[in-house]
Coordinates of C-alpha atoms and ligand atoms in Angstrom, one line a residue:
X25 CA 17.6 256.4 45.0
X26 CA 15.6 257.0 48.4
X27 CA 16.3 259.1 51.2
X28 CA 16.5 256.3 53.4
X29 CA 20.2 255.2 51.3
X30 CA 21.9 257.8 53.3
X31 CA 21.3 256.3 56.7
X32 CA 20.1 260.1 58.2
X33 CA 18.6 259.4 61.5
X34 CA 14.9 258.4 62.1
X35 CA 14.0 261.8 63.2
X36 CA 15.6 263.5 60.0
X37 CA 13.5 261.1 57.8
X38 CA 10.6 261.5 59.5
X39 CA 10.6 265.4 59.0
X40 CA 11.8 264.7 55.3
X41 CA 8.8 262.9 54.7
X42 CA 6.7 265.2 56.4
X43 CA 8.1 267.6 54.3
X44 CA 6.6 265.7 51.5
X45 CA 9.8 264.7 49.6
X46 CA 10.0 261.6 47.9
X47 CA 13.4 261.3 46.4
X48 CA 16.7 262.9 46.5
X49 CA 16.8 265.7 44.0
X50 CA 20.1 264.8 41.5
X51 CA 22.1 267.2 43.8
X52 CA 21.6 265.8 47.0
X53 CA 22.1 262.3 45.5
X54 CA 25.5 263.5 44.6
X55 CA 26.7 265.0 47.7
X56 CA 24.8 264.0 50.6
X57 CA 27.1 260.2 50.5
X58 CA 30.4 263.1 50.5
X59 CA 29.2 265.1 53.0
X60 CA 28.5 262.1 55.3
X61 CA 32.1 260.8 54.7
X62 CA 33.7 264.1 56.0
X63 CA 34.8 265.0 52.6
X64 CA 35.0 268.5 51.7
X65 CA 32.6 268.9 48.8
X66 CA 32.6 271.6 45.7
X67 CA 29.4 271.6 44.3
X68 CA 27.7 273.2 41.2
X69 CA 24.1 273.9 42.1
X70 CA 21.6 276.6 42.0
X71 CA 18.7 277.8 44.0
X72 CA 15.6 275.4 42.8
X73 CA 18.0 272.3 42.9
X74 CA 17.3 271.0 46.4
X75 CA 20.7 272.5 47.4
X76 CA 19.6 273.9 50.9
X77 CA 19.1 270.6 52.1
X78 CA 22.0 268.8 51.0
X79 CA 24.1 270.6 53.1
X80 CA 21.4 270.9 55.8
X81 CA 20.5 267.3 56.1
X82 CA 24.0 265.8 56.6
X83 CA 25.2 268.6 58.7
X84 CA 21.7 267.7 61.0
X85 CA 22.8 264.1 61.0
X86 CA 26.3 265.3 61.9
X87 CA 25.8 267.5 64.8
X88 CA 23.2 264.9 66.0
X89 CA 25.3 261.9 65.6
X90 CA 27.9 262.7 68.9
X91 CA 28.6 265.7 71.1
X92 CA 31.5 268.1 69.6
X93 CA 35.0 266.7 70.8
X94 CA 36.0 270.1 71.4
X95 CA 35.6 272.6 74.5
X96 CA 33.5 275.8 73.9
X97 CA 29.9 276.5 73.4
X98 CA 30.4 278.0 69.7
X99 CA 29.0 276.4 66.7
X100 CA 29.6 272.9 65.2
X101 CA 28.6 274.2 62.0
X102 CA 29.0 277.3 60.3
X103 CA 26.9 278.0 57.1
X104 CA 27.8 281.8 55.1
X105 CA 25.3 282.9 52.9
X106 CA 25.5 286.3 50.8
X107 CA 22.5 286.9 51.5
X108 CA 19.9 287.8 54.5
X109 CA 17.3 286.0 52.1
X110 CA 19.4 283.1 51.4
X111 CA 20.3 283.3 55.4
X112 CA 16.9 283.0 56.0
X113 CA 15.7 280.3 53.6
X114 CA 19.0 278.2 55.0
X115 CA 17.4 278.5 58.9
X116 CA 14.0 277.9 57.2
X117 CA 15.7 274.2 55.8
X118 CA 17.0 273.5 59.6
X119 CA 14.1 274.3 61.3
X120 CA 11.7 272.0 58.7
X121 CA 14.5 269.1 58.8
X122 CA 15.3 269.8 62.3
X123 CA 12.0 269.7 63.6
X124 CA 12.2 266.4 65.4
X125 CA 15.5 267.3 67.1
X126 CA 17.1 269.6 69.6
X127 CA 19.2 271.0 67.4
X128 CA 20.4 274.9 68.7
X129 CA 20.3 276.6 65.6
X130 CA 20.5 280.9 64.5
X131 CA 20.9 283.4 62.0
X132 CA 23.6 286.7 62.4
X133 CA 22.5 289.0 60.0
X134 CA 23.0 292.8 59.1
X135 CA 20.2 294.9 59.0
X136 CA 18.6 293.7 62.4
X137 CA 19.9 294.9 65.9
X138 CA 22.5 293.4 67.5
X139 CA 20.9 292.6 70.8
X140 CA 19.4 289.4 70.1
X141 CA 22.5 288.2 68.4
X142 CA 24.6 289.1 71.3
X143 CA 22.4 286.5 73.5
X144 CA 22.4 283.8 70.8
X145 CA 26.3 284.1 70.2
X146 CA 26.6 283.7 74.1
X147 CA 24.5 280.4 74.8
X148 CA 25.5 277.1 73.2
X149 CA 24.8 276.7 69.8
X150 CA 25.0 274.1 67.2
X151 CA 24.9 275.7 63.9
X152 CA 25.3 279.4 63.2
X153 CA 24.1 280.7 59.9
X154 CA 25.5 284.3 58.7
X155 CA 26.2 287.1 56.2
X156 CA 29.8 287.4 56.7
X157 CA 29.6 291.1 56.9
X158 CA 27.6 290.6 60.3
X159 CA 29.8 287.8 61.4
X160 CA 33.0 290.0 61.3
X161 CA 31.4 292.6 63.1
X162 CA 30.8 290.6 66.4
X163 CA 34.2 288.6 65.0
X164 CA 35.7 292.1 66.3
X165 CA 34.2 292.4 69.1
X166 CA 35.0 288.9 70.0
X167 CA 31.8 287.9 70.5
X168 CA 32.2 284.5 68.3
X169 CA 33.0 281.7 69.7
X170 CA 34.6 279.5 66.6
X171 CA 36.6 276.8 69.0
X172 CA 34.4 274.1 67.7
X173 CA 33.6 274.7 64.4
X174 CA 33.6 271.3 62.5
X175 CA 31.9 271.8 58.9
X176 CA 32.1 275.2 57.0
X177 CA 29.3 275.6 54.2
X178 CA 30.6 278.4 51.7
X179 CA 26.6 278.9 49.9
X180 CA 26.2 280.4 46.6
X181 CA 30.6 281.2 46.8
X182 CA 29.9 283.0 43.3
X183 CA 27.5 285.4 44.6
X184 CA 29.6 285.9 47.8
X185 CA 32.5 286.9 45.4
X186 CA 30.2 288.9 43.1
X187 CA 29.5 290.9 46.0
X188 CA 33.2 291.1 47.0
X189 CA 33.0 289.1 50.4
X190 CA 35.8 287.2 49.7
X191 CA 38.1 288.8 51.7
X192 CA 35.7 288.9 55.1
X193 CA 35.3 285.0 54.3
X194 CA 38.7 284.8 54.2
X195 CA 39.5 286.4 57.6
X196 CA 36.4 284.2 58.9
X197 CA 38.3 281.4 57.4
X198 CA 41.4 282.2 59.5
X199 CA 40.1 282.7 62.3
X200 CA 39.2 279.0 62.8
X201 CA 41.1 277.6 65.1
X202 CA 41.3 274.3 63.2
X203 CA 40.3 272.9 59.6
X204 CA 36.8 272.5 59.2
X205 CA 35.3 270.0 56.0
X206 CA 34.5 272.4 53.8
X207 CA 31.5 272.3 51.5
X208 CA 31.4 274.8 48.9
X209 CA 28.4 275.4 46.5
X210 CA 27.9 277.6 43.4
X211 CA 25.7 278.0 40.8
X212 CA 28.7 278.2 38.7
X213 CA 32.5 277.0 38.8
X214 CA 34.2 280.2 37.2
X215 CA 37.7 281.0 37.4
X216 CA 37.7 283.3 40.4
X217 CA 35.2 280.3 42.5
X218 CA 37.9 277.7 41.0
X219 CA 40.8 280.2 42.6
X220 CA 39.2 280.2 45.7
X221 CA 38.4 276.1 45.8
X222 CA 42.0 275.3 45.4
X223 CA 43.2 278.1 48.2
X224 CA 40.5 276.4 50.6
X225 CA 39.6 272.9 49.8
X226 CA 41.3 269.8 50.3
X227 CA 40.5 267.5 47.9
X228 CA 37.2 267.9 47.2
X229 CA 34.7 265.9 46.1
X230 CA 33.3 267.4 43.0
X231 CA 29.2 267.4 41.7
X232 CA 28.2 268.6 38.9
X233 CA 24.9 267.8 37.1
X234 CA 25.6 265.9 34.2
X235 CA 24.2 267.7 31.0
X236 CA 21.4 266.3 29.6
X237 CA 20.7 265.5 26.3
X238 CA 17.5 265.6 25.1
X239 CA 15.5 264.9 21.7
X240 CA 13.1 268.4 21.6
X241 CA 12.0 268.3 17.8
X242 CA 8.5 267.1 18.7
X243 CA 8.5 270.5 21.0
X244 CA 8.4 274.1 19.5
X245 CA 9.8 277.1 21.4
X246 CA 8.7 280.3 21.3
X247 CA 10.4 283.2 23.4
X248 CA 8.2 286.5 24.1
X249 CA 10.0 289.5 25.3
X250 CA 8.2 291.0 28.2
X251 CA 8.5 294.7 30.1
X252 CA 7.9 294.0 33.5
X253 CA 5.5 291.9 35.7
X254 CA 2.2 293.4 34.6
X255 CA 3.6 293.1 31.3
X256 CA 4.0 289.4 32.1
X257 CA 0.9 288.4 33.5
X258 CA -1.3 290.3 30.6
X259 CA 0.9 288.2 28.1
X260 CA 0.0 284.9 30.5
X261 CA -3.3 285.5 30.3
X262 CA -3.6 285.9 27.1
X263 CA -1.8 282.8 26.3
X264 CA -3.7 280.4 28.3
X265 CA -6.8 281.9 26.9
X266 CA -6.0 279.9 23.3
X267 CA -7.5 277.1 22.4
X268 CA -5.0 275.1 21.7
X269 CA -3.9 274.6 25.1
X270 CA -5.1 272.0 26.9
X271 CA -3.1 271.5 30.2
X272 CA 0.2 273.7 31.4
X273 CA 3.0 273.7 33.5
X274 CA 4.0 276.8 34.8
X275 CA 7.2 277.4 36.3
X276 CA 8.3 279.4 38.9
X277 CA 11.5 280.3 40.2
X278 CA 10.4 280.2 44.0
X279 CA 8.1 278.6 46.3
X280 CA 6.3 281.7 47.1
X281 CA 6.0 283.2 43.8
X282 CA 4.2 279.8 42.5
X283 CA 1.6 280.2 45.4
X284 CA 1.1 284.0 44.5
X285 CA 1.0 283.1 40.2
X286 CA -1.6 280.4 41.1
X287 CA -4.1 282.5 43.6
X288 CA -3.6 285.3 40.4
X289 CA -4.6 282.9 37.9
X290 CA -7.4 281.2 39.9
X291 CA -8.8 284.9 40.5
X292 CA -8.5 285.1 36.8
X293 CA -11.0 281.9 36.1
X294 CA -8.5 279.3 35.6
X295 CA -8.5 275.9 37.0
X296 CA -5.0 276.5 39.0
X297 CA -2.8 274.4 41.5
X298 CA 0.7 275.1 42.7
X299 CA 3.3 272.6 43.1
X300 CA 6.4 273.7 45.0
X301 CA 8.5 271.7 48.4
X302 CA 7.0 273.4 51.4
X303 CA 3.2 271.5 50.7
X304 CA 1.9 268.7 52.6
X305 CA 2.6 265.2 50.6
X306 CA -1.2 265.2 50.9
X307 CA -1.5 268.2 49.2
X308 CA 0.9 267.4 46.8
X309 CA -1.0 264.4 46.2
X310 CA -4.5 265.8 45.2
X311 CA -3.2 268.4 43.3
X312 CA -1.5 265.8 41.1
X313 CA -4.4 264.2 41.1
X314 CA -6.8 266.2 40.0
X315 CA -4.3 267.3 37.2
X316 CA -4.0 264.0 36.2
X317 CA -7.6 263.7 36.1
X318 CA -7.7 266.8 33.9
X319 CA -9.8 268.7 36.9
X320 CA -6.9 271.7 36.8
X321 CA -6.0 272.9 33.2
X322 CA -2.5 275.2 34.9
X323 CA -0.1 273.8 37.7
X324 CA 2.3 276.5 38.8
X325 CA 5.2 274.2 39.8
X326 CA 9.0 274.9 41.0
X327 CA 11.8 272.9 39.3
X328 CA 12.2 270.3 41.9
X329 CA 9.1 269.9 42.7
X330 CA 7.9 269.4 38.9
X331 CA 10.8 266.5 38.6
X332 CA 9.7 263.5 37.1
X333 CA 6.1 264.9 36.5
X334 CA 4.3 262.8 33.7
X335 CA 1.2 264.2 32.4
X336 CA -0.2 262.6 29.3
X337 CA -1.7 266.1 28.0
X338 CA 0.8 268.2 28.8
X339 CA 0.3 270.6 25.9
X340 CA 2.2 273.4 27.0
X341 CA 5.5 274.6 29.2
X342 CA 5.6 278.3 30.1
X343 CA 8.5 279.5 31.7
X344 CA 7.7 282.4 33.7
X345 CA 10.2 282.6 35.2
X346 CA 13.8 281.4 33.1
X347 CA 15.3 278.7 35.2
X348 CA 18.5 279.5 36.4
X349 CA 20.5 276.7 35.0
X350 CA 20.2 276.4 31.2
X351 CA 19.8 272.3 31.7
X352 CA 16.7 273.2 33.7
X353 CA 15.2 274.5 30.5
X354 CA 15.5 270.9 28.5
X355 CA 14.1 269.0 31.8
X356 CA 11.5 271.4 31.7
X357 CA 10.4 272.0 28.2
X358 CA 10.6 268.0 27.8
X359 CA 7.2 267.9 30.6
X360 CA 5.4 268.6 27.2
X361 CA 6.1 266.7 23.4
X362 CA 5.8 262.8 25.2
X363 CA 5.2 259.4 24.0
X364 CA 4.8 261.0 20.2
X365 CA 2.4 264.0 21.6
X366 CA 3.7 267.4 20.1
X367 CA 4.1 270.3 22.9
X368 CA 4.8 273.8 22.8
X369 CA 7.6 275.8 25.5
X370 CA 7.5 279.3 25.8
X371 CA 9.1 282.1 28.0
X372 CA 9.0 284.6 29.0
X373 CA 12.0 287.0 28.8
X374 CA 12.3 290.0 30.5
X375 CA 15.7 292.2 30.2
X376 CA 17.1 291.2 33.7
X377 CA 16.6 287.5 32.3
X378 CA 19.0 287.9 29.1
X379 CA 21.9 286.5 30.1
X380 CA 20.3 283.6 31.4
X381 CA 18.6 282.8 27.7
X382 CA 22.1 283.1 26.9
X383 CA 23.1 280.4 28.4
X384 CA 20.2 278.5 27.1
X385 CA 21.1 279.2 23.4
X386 CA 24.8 278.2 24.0
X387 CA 23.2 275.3 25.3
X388 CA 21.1 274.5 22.6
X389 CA 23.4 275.6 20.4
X390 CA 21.6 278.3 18.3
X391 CA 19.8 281.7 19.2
X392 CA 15.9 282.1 19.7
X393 CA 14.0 284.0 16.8
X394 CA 11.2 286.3 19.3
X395 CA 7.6 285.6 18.7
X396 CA 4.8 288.7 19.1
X397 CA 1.6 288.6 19.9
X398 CA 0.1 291.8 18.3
X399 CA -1.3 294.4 21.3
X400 CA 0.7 292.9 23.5
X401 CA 4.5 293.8 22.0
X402 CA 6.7 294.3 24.2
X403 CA 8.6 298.2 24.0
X404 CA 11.7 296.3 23.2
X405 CA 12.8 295.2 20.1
X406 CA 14.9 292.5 20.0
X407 CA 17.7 294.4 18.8
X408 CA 17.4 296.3 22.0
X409 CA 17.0 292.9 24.5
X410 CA 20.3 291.6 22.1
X411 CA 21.8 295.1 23.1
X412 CA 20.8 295.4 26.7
X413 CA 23.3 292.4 27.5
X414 CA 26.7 293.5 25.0
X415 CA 29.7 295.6 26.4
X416 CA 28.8 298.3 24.9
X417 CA 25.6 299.2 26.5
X418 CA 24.7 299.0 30.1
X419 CA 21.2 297.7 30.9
X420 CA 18.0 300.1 30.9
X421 CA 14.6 299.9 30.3
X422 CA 12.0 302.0 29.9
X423 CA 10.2 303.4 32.7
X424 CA 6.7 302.5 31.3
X425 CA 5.2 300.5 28.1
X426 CA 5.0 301.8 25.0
X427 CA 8.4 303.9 25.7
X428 CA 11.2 302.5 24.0
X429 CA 14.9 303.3 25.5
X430 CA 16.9 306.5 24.4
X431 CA 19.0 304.2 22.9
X432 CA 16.8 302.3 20.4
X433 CA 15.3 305.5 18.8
X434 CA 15.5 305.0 15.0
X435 CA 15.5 301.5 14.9
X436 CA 12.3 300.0 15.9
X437 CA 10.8 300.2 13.4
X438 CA 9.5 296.5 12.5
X439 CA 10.9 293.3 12.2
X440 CA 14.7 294.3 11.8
X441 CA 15.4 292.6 14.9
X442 CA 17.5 289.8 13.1
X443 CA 14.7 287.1 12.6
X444 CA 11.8 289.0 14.7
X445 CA 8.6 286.8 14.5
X446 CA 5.7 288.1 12.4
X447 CA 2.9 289.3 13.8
X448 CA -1.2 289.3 11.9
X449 CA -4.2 289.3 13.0
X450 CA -3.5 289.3 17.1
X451 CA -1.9 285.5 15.8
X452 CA 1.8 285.1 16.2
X453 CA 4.5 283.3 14.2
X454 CA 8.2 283.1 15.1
X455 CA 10.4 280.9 16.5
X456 CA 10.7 277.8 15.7
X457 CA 13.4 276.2 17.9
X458 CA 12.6 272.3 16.8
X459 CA 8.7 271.7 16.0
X460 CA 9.0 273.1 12.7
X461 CA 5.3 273.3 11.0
X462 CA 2.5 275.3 10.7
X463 CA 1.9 276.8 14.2
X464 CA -0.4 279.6 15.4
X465 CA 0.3 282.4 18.4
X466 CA 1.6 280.1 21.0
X467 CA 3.2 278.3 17.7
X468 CA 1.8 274.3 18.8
X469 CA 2.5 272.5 15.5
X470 CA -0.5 271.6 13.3
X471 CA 0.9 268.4 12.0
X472 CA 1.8 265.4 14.2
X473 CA 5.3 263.6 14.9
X474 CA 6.1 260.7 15.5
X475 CA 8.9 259.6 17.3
Ligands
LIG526 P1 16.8 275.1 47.0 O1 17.5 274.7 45.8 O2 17.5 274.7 48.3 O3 16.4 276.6 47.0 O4 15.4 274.3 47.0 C1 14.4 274.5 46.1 C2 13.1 273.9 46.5 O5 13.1 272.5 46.4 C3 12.7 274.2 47.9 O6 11.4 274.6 47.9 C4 12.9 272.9 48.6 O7 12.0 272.8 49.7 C5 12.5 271.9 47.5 N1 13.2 270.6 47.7 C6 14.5 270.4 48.1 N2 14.8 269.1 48.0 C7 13.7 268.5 47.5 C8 13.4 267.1 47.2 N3 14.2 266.1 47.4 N4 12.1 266.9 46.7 C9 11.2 267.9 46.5 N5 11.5 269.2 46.8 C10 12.7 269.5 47.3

């Protein structure tokens, strides 16, 4: 599928090629058609999926397409983040998509004075995007101006509930003078986002990304348990430095923190480029190139920007940062172990990260053994990472390395962490999710498969 399927105007696919997309990501390609019909849209995505932009694009086209039939210089479009981050990143979307048109776009946040936002409120606007905290504030000082609101955008509805704005998006609901198409997105449908779809939406049109199933025994994982950044970025280091890897993808969960990981690893000596949505297609082009070419030995990539990615000596996947959605992880591991190659994946766990390696595990369907890699342990054992996420202890870690938590005194001493790698000789063994073999510290299997 291509960008140009949709029909967006010439101006909107102008800037999306300037932006140096290609292709729809999967998400777009399933609600973007939706979207365009009027249909209100419930849609499972996560940040790293390309989701900013399948609401932006259509909602561009739609404001673009005809003036508003309605009186009032308000907003055509509405988008409600929980976030002043996610606010931000949404304006970010317009402006790079909307950069060929005069579209009259801003952001009401908290945190920042209310002068500005008093001026933007009063001149005609097209699309309005805001915390809803903010929004009821100038809500009750009637400051809004919602006579033509035409599309709603509920983003990231389970973090909105999480941080209990469901009943100011409620009352901003309500206060709409007429239905708007609704288009809700989530990283996850849960009961209480479910609850709040059937209350608001009118028979939505539902995306979901299909699970993917994947043949990973030609790939061995290996899970390292990690303190904190620093922690993190010694552990990298170190791992890159064996000799068995020839070429790795990196992944990162943001735009930003790929640039920052791949000036870091450059500083460090390593042949490094960064992959990620806000480069040039020219520069997206020679950094491909020159990894293809085997002139970079790391790419620091995000998820949608690594889609599709073929490199024939792909030896190694790090996650450094877990990907949000536990299919991510199979698309991602699968870069490596191709055409009859054997890979290895590893990640990088830290204890905010455990629930999300949950996921993964339900997903593949049995729990990760931890690898070590000796002088570079993390304070954790894995009983206390396995711990960290149960009901009956709240999260904690220590405040430096090499201090365990109050709470794991007594039992750290060696492997009884329920399948804890082994550790000689600055070498690691461990886990062995698929691969199976004879594997040294980063685990890649001695003998070959063919499959
Ligand atoms: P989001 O899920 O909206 O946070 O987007 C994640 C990243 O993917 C952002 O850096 C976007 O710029 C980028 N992105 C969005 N759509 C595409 C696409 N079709 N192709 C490549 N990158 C994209």
């Amino acid at each position: 599928m291509s960008f140009t399927s949709f029909n967006l105007k010439p101006a909107i696919l102008q800037a999306i090629q300037d932006a140096g997309f290609t292709a729809p990501s999967p998400i777009q390609a399933q609600t973007i058609p939706a979207i365009l019909q009027g249909k209100d849209v419930m849609a499972c995505a996560q940040t790293g999926t390309g989701k900013t932009a399948a609401f932006v694009l259509p909602c561009l086209q739609r404001v673009v397409s005809g003036p508003s039939a309605r009186q009032g210089h308000g907003p055509r479009v509405l988008v409600l983040t929980p976030t002043r981050e996610l606010a931000q990143q949404c304006m970010d979307n317009l402006k790079l998509f909307g950069k060929h048109l005069s579209v009259r776009s801003g952001v009401v946040i908290g945190g920042v004075g209310y002068g500005p936002q008093y001026q933007l409120l009063s001149r005609p606007l097209d699309i309005l995007v805001a915390t809803p905290g903010r929004l009821i504030d100038h809500m009750n000082e009637r400051r809004v101006d919602f006579s033509r609101v035409e599309v709603l955008v509920l983003d990231e509805a389970d973090r909105m509930l999480d941080m209990g704005f469901l009943k100011p998006v409620e009352k901003i609901i309500a206060a709409l003078p007429s239905r708007p198409q609704i288009l809700l997105f989530s990283a996850t449908f849960s009961p209480e986002v479910e609850k709040v779809a059937s209350r608001t939406l009118q028979n939505p049109h539902r995306a979901q990304l299909a699970a993917a199933k994947q043949d990973h025994s030609a790939i061995t994982q290996h899970v390292f348990h990690v303190d904190n950044t620093d922690h993190k970025q010694n552990m990298l280091s170190h791992l890159l430095k064996q000799n068995d890897v020839d070429q790795v993808i990196i992944f990162s969960a943001t735009k930003h923190g790929a640039d920052r990981l791949a000036k870091k690893l450059q500083q460090q000596g390593f042949s490094t480029g960064a992959l990620h949505g806000d480069m040039k297609q020219n520069q997206r082009k020679r950094t491909l190139d020159s990894l293809h070419a085997g002139r970079l030995k790391v790419l620091v990539a995000t998820d949608v920007a690594a889609r599709g990615l073929d490199v024939k000596n792909l030896s190694h996947v790090i996650n450094y940062d877990l990907p949000n959605l536990a299919e991510d992880y199979t698309h991602r591991i699968g870069r490596t172990g191709r055409g009859g190659a054997v890979g290895v994946a590893i990640s990088l766990v830290s204890p905010p990260d455990l629930p999300l390696l949950r996921d993964i595990e339900k997903r593949l369907g049995k729990p990760f053994t931890f690898s070590k890699i000796e002088g570079l342990e993390s304070s954790f054992t894995e009983a206390d990472f396995r711990r960290i996420v149960s009901a009956e202890a709240p999260p904690g870690r220590p405040k430096q390395r090499g201090q365990r938590p109050a709470r794991s005194q007594g039992n750290h001493g060696g492997n009884s962490g329920g399948g804890q790698g082994q550790h000689q000789g600055g070498r690691t063994h461990g886990n062995s999710h698929g691969g199976g073999g004879n594997r040294s510290f980063g685990g890649r299997p001695r003998r070959s498969f063919s499959r």
